[in-house]
Coordinates of C-alpha atoms and ligand atoms in Angstrom, one line a residue:
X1 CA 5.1 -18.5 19.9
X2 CA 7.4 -16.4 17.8
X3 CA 7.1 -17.0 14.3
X4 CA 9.0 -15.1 11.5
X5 CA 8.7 -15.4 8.1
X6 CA 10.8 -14.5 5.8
X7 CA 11.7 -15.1 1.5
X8 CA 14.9 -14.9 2.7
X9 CA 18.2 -16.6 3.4
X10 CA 18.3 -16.9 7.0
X11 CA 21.6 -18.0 8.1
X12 CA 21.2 -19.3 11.0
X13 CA 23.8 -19.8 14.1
X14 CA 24.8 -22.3 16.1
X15 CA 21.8 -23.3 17.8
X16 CA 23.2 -24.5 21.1
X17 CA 24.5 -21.1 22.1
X18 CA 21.6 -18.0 20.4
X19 CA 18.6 -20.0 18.5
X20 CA 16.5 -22.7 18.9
X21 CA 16.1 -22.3 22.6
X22 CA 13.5 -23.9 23.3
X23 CA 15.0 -27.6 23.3
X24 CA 11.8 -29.4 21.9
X25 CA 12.2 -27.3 18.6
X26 CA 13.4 -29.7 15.7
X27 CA 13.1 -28.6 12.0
X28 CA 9.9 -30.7 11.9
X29 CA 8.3 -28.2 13.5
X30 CA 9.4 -25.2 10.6
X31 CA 7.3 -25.8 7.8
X32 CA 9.2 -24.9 5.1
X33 CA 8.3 -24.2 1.5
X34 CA 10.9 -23.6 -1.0
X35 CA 13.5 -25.1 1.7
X36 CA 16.6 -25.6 1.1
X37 CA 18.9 -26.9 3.9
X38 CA 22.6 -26.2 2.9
X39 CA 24.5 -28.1 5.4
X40 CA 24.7 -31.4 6.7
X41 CA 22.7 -32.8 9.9
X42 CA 20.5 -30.1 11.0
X43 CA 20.7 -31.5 15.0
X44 CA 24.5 -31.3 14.7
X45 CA 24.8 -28.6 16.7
X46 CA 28.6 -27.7 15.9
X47 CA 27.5 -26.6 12.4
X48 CA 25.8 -23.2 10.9
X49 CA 23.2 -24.1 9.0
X50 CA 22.2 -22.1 5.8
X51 CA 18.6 -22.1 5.1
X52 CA 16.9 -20.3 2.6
X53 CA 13.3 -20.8 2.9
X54 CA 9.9 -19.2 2.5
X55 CA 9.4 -20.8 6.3
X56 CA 7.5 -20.1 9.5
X57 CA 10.6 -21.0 12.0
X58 CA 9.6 -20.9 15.6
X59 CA 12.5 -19.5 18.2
X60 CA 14.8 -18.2 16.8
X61 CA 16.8 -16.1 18.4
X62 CA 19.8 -13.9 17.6
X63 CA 20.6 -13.5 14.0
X64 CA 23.5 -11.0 13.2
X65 CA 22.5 -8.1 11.0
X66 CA 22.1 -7.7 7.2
X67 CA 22.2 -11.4 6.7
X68 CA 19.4 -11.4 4.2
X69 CA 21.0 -10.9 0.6
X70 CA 19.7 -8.7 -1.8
X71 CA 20.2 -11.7 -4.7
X72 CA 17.3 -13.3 -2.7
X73 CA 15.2 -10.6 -2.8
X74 CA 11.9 -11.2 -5.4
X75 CA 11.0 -8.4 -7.6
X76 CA 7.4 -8.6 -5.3
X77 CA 4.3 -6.8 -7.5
X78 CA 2.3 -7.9 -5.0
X79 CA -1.1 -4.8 -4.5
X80 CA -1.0 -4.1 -0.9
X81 CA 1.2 -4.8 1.4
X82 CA 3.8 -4.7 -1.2
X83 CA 6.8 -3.8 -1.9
X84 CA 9.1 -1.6 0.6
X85 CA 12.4 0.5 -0.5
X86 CA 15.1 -1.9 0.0
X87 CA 17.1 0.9 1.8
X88 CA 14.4 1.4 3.9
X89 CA 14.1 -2.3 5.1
X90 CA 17.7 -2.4 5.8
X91 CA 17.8 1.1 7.8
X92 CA 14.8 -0.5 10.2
X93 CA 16.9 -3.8 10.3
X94 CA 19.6 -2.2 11.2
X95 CA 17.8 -0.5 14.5
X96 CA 15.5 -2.9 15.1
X97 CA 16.9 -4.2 18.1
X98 CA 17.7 -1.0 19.5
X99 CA 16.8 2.1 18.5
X100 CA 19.4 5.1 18.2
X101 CA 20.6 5.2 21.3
X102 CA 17.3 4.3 23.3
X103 CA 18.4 0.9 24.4
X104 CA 15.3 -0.7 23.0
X105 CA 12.9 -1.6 19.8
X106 CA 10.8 1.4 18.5
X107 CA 8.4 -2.0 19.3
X108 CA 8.7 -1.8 22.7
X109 CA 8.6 2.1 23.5
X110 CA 6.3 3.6 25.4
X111 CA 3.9 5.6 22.7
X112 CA 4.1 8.9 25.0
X113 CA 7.7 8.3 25.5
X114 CA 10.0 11.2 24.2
X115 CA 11.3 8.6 21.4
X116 CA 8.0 7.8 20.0
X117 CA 6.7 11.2 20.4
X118 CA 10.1 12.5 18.3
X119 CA 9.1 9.6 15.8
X120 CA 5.6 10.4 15.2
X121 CA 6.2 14.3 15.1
X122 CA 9.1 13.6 12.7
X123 CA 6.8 11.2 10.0
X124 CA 3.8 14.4 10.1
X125 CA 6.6 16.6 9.4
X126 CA 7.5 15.1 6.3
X127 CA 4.6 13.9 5.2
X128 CA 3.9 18.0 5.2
X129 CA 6.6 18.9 3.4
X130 CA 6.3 15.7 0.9
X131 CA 2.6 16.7 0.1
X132 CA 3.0 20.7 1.3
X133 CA 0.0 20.0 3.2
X134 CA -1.5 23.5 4.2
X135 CA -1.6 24.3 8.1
X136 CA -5.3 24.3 8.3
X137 CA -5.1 20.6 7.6
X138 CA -4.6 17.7 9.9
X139 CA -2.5 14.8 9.7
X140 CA -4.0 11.5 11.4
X141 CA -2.1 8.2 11.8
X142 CA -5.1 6.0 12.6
X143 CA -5.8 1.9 12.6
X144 CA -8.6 0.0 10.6
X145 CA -7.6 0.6 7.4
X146 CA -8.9 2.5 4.5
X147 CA -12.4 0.3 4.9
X148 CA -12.4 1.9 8.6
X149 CA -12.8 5.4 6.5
X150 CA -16.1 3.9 4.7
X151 CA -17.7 4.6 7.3
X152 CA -16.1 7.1 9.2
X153 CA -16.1 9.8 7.1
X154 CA -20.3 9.9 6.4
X155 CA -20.2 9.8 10.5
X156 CA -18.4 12.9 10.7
X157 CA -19.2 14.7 7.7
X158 CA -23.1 13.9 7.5
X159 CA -26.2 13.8 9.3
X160 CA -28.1 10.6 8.6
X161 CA -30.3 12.5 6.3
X162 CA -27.6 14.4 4.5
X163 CA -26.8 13.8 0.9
X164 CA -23.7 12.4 -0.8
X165 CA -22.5 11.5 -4.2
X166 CA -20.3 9.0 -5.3
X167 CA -18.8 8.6 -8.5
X168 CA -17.5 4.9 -8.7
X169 CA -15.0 4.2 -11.1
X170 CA -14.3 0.7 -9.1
X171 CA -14.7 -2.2 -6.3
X172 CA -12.9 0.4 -3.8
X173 CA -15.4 3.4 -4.9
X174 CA -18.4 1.0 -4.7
X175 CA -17.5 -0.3 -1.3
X176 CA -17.7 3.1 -0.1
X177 CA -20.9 4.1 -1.3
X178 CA -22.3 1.1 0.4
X179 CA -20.7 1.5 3.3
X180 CA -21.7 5.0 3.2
X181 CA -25.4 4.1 3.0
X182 CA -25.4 3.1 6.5
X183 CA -24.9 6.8 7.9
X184 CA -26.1 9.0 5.2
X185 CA -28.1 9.3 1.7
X186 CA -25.6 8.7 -0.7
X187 CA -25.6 8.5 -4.6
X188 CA -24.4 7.0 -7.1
X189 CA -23.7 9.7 -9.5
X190 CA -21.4 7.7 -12.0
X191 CA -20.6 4.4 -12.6
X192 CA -18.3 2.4 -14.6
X193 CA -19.5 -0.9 -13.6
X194 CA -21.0 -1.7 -17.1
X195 CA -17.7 -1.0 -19.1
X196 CA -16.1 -3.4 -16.4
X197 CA -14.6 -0.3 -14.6
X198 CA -12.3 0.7 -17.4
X199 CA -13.2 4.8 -17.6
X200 CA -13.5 7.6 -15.7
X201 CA -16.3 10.2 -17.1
X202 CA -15.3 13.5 -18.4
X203 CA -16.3 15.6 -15.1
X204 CA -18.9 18.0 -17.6
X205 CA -20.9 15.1 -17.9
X206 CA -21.1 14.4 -13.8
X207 CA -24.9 15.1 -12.5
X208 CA -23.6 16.1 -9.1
X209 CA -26.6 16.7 -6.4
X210 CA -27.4 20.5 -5.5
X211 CA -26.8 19.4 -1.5
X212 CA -24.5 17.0 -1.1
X213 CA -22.0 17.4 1.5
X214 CA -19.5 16.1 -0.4
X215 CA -18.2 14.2 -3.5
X216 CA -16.2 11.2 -3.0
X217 CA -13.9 9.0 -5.5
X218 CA -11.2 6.5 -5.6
X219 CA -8.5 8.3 -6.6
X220 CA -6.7 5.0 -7.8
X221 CA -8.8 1.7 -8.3
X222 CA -5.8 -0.7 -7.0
X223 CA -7.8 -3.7 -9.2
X224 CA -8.7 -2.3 -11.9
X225 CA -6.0 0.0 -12.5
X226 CA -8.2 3.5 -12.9
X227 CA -6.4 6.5 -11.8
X228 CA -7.8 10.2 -11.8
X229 CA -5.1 12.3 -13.6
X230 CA -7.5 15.4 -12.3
X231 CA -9.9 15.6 -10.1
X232 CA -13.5 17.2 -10.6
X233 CA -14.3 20.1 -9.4
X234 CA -17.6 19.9 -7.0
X235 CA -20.8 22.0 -7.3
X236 CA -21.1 22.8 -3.5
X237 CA -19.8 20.3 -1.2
X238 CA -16.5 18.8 -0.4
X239 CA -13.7 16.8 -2.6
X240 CA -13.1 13.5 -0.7
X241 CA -10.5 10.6 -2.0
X242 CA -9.2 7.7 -1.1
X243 CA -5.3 7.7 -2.4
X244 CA -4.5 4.4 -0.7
X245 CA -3.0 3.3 -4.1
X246 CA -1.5 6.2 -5.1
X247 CA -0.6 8.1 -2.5
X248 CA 2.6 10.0 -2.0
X249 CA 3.1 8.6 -5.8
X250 CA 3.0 12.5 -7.2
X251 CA 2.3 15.8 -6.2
X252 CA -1.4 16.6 -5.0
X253 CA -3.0 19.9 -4.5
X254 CA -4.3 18.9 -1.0
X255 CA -6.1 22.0 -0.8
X256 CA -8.6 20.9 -3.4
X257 CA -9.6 18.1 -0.7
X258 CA -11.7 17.9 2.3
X259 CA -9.9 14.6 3.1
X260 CA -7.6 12.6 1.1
X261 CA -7.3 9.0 3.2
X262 CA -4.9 6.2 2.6
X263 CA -3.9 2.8 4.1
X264 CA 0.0 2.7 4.4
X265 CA 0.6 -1.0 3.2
X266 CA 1.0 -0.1 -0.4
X267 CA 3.6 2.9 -0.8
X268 CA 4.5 4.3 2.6
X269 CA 4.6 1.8 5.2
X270 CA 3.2 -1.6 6.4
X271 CA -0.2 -2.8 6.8
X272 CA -1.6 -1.2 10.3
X273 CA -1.3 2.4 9.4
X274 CA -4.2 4.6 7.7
X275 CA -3.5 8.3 7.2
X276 CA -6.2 11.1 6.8
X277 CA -5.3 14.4 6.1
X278 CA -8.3 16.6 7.0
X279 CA -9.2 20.2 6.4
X280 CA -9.7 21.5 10.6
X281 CA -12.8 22.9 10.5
X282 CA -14.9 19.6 9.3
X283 CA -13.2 18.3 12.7
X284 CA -15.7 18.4 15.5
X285 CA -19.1 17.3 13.7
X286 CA -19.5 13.8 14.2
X287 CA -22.7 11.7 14.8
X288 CA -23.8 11.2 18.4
X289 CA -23.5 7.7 17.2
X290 CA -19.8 7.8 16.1
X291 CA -17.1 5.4 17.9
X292 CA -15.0 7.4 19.5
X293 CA -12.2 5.3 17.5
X294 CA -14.1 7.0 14.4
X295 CA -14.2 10.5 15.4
X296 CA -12.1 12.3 14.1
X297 CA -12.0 14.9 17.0
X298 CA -10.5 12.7 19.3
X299 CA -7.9 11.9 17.5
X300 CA -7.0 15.1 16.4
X301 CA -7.5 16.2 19.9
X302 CA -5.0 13.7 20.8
X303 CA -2.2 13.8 18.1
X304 CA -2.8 10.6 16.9
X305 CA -2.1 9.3 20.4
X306 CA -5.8 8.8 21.9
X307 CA -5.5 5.2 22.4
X308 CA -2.1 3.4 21.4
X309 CA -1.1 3.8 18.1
X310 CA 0.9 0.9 15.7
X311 CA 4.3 2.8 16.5
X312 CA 6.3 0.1 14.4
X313 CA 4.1 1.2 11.8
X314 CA 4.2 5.2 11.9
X315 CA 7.6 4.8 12.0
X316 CA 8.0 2.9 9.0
X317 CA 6.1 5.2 7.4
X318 CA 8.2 7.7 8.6
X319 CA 11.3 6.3 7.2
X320 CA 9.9 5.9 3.7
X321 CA 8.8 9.7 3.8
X322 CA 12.7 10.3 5.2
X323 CA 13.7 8.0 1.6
X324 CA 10.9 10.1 -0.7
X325 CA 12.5 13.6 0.2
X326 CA 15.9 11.9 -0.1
X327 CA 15.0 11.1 -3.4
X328 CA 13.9 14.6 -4.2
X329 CA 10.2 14.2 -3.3
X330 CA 7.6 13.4 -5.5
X331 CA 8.2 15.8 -8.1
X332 CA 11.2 13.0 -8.5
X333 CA 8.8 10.2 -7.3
X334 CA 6.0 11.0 -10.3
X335 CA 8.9 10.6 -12.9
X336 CA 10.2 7.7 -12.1
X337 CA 6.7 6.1 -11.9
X338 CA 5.5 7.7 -15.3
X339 CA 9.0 5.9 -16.6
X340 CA 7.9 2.4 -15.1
X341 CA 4.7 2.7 -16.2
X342 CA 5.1 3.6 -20.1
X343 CA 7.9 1.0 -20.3
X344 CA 5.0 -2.0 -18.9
X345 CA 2.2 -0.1 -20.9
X346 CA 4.1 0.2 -24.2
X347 CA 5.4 -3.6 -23.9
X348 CA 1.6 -4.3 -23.7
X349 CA 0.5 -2.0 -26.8
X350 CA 3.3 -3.3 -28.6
X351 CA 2.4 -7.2 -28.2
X352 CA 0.1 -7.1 -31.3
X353 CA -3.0 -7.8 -28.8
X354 CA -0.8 -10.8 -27.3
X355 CA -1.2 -8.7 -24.2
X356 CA -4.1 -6.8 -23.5
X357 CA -4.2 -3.8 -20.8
X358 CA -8.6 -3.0 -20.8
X359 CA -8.4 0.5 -19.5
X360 CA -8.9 3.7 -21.1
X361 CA -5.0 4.8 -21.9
X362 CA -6.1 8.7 -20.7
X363 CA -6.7 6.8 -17.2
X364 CA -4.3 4.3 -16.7
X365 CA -2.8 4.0 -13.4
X366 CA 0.6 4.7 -12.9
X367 CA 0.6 1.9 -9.5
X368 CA -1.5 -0.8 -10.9
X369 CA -0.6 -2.5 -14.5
X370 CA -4.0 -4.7 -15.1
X371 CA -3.4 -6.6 -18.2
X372 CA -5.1 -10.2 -19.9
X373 CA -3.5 -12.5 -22.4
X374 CA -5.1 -12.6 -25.4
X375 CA -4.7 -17.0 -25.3
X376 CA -6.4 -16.6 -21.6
X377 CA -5.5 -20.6 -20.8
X378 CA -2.0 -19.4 -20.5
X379 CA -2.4 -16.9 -17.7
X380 CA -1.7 -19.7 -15.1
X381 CA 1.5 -20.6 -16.8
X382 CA 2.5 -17.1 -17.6
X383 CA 2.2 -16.5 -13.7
X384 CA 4.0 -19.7 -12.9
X385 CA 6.6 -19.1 -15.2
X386 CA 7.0 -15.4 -13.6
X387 CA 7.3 -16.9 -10.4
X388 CA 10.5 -18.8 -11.0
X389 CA 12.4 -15.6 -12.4
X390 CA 11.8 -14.0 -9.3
X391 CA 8.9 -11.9 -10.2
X392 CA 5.4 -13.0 -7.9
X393 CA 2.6 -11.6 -7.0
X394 CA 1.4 -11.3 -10.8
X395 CA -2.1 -12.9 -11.0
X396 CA -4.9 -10.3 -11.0
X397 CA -7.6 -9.9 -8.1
X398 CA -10.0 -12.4 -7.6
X399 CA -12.9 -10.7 -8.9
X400 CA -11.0 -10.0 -12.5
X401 CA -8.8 -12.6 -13.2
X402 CA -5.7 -11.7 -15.8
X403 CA -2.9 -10.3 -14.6
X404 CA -1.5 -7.2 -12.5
X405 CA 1.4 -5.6 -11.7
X406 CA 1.2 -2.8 -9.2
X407 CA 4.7 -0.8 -9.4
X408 CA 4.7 1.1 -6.6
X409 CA 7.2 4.0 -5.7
X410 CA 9.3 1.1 -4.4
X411 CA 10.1 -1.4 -7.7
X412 CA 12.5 -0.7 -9.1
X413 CA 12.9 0.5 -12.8
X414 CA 15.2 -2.7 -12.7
X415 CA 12.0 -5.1 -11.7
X416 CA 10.1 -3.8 -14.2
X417 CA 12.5 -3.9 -17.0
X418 CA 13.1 -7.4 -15.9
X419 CA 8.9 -7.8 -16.3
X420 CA 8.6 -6.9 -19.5
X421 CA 12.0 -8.9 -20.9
X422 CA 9.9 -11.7 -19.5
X423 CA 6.8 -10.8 -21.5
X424 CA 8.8 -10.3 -24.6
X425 CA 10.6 -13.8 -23.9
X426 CA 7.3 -15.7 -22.9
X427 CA 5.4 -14.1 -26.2
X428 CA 8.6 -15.4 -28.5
X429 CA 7.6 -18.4 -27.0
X430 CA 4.0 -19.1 -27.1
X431 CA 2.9 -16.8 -30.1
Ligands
PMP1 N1 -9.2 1.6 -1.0 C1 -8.3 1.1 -2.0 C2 -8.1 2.0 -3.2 C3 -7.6 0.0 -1.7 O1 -6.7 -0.5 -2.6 C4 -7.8 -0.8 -0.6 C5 -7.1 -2.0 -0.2 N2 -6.6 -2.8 -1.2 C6 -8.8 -0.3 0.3 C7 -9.4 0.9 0.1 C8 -9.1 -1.0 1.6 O2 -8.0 -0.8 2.4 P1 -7.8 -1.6 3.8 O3 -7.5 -3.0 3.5 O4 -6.6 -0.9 4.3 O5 -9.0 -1.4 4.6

């Protein structure tokens, strides 16, 4: 079954000539939410129907391009996947169906085809350029996600009896280190678990271990909104991060890394898609143990290309890294996220503690915006309320309740101005 789903107006055609084939499909078999149906009879098959719905619609067919209106577009602060550059959603739209000139999807390529192989080659490209990643680094487009790295980078960094330190400055950190413990000895040199993972330590303070093979942190704590602004400098091993949240967000010194990973689904690309960027000579050491879906020599061996990749994926990612350097690369990108970010920050510091934001302000994440209100019982309602105006995704994880808005390179200054005109309005009206 085909299912799409979609926030968006789907106008959608006649359905005896291009949708709805299959004749036993009626609209009670769409589940809609949000639905509205536009037209009359929705059987009459003479008529468009307009629908705008949040809805999983089985068959359909043939739409005609660039149907989906911007106006009906949600500011979306969702953490990961999130938000994509509009530009960017039209420009795959618009070659969806056939890709420049190939006579087919980029979905239904061959992955060693010349197209895909131009694709991939074109998304490491610039991804090197956006992040000047050094030559004696390589770039991976792998699957599994950032969790996949947990694991895979004690398998080919460590022996089982080598040490590592951790320094957890959040859940992402601390489901390293335990991941970690399963091929290795690592450590816990730093946590911020009893200030509720609010801090990160001055680096003079860190106890690092004489042997460990490497250092790793969480670059940017997507829940609780931590970000490194610089990175510590280690006593003999490795630096290792995990920029899922905050990667390609500003300029990084990659050569202070051993590996920098990242899952795609929160600034470059859709879920499916984890990138590592890996000095070349800790390629090549991996456990006996290691999947070969983990080792990192395969895969380098193999371009990325050792078993099939997610192709729709890498080269989404690659049109987002095309949009970055259009935008000036992330020189560009940094400013225009410091610029989001003191606008929601200040709007929160200026609330006389009607808002609260818990982190430390020298750490506070450019992405992720974690913030409370001070009258906690409103928190459902403020969300609610957001909702309706367009702006979703703004209840905090789970395991910290509040609020969050993560403002990746992709919102708008526009979404967030529209955020914090909200706040103002919704304080007015319940302080
Ligand atoms: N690290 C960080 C910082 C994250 O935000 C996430 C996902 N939210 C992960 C790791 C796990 O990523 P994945 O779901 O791609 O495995």
């Amino acid at each position: 079954m085909e299912m799409a789903t979609t926030p968006h107006s789907l106008l959608l055609q006649n359905p005896n000539t291009n949708f709805l084939r299959n004749s036993k499909t009626t609209f009670a078999t769409i589940p809609m939410t949000s639905t509205r149906l536009t037209t009359t009879t929705p059987l009459n098959p003479a008529k468009p129907i307009s629908v705008k719905c949040a809805a999983t619609a089985t068959h359909i067919q043939d739409r005609s391009p660039g149907l989906s209106e911007s106006q009906d577009r949600v500011f979306n602060f969702a953490a990961g996947p999130a938000i994509l550059p509009e530009h960017v959603l039209r420009k795959a739209q618009s070659e969806l169906y056939i890709w420049r000139g190939s006579g087919m999807s980029v979905m239904e390529m061959s992955h060693r085809g010349k197209e895909f192989l131009s694709i991939i080659q074109k998304a490491e490209s610039d991804l090197r350029t956006l992040l000047n990643i050094p030559d004696e680094y390589s770039v991976l487009f792998l699957q599994g996600g950032a969790t996949t790295q947990f694991a895979a980078i004690p398998l080919n960094l460590c022996k089982p009896d080598d040490e590592v330190d951790y320094l957890v400055t959040g859940s992402w950190g601390d489901k390293a280190f335990k991941e970690a413990q399963k091929y290795s000895k690592p450590k816990v040199i730093w946590t911020g678990k009893s200030e509720k993972y609010t801090k990160i330590p001055a680096f003079e303070e860190l106890e690092q271990s004489e042997n460990a093979k490497y250092l790793h942190i969480c670059a940017n704590e997507t829940i609780h909104g931590v970000e490194f602004k610089t990175y510590p400098k280690t006593k003999n091993g490795l630096l290792i991060a995990d920029m899922s949240s905050n990667f390609c967000s500003k300029p990084v010194d990659v050569s202070k890394f051993g590996i920098i990973y990242a899952g795609a689904q929160k600034n470059v690309g859709p879920s499916g898609v984890t990138i590592a960027i890996i000095r070349k000579d800790l390629i090549g050491n991996a456990q006996p143990v290691t999947p070969v879906m983990l080792d990192y020599k395969i895969h380098d061996e193999n371009k990325s290309l050792y078993n099939t990749p997610p192709c729709y994926g890498i080269y989404m990612c690659g049109l987002v890294f095309e949009d970055l350097l259009e935008q000036g690369g992330l020189v560009e990108i940094e400013k225009k996220n410091k610029r989001k970010a003191d606008i929601l920050y200040n709007a929160i510091d200026e609330s006389k503690g009607f808002y609260r934001c818990p982190v430390e302000k020298s750490v506070r994440s450019l992405m992720n915006v974690p913030f409370t209100l001070e009258k906690a019982e409103l928190e459902a309602e403020f969300v609610k309320e957001a909702a309706k105006e367009k702006m979703v995704q703004l209840k905090g994880h789970r395991s910290v309740g509040g609020m969050r808005a993560s403002i990746y390179n992709a919102m708008p200054l526009a979404g967030v101005e529209k955020l914090v005109a909200f706040m103002k309005e919704f304080q007015a009206k319940h302080a």
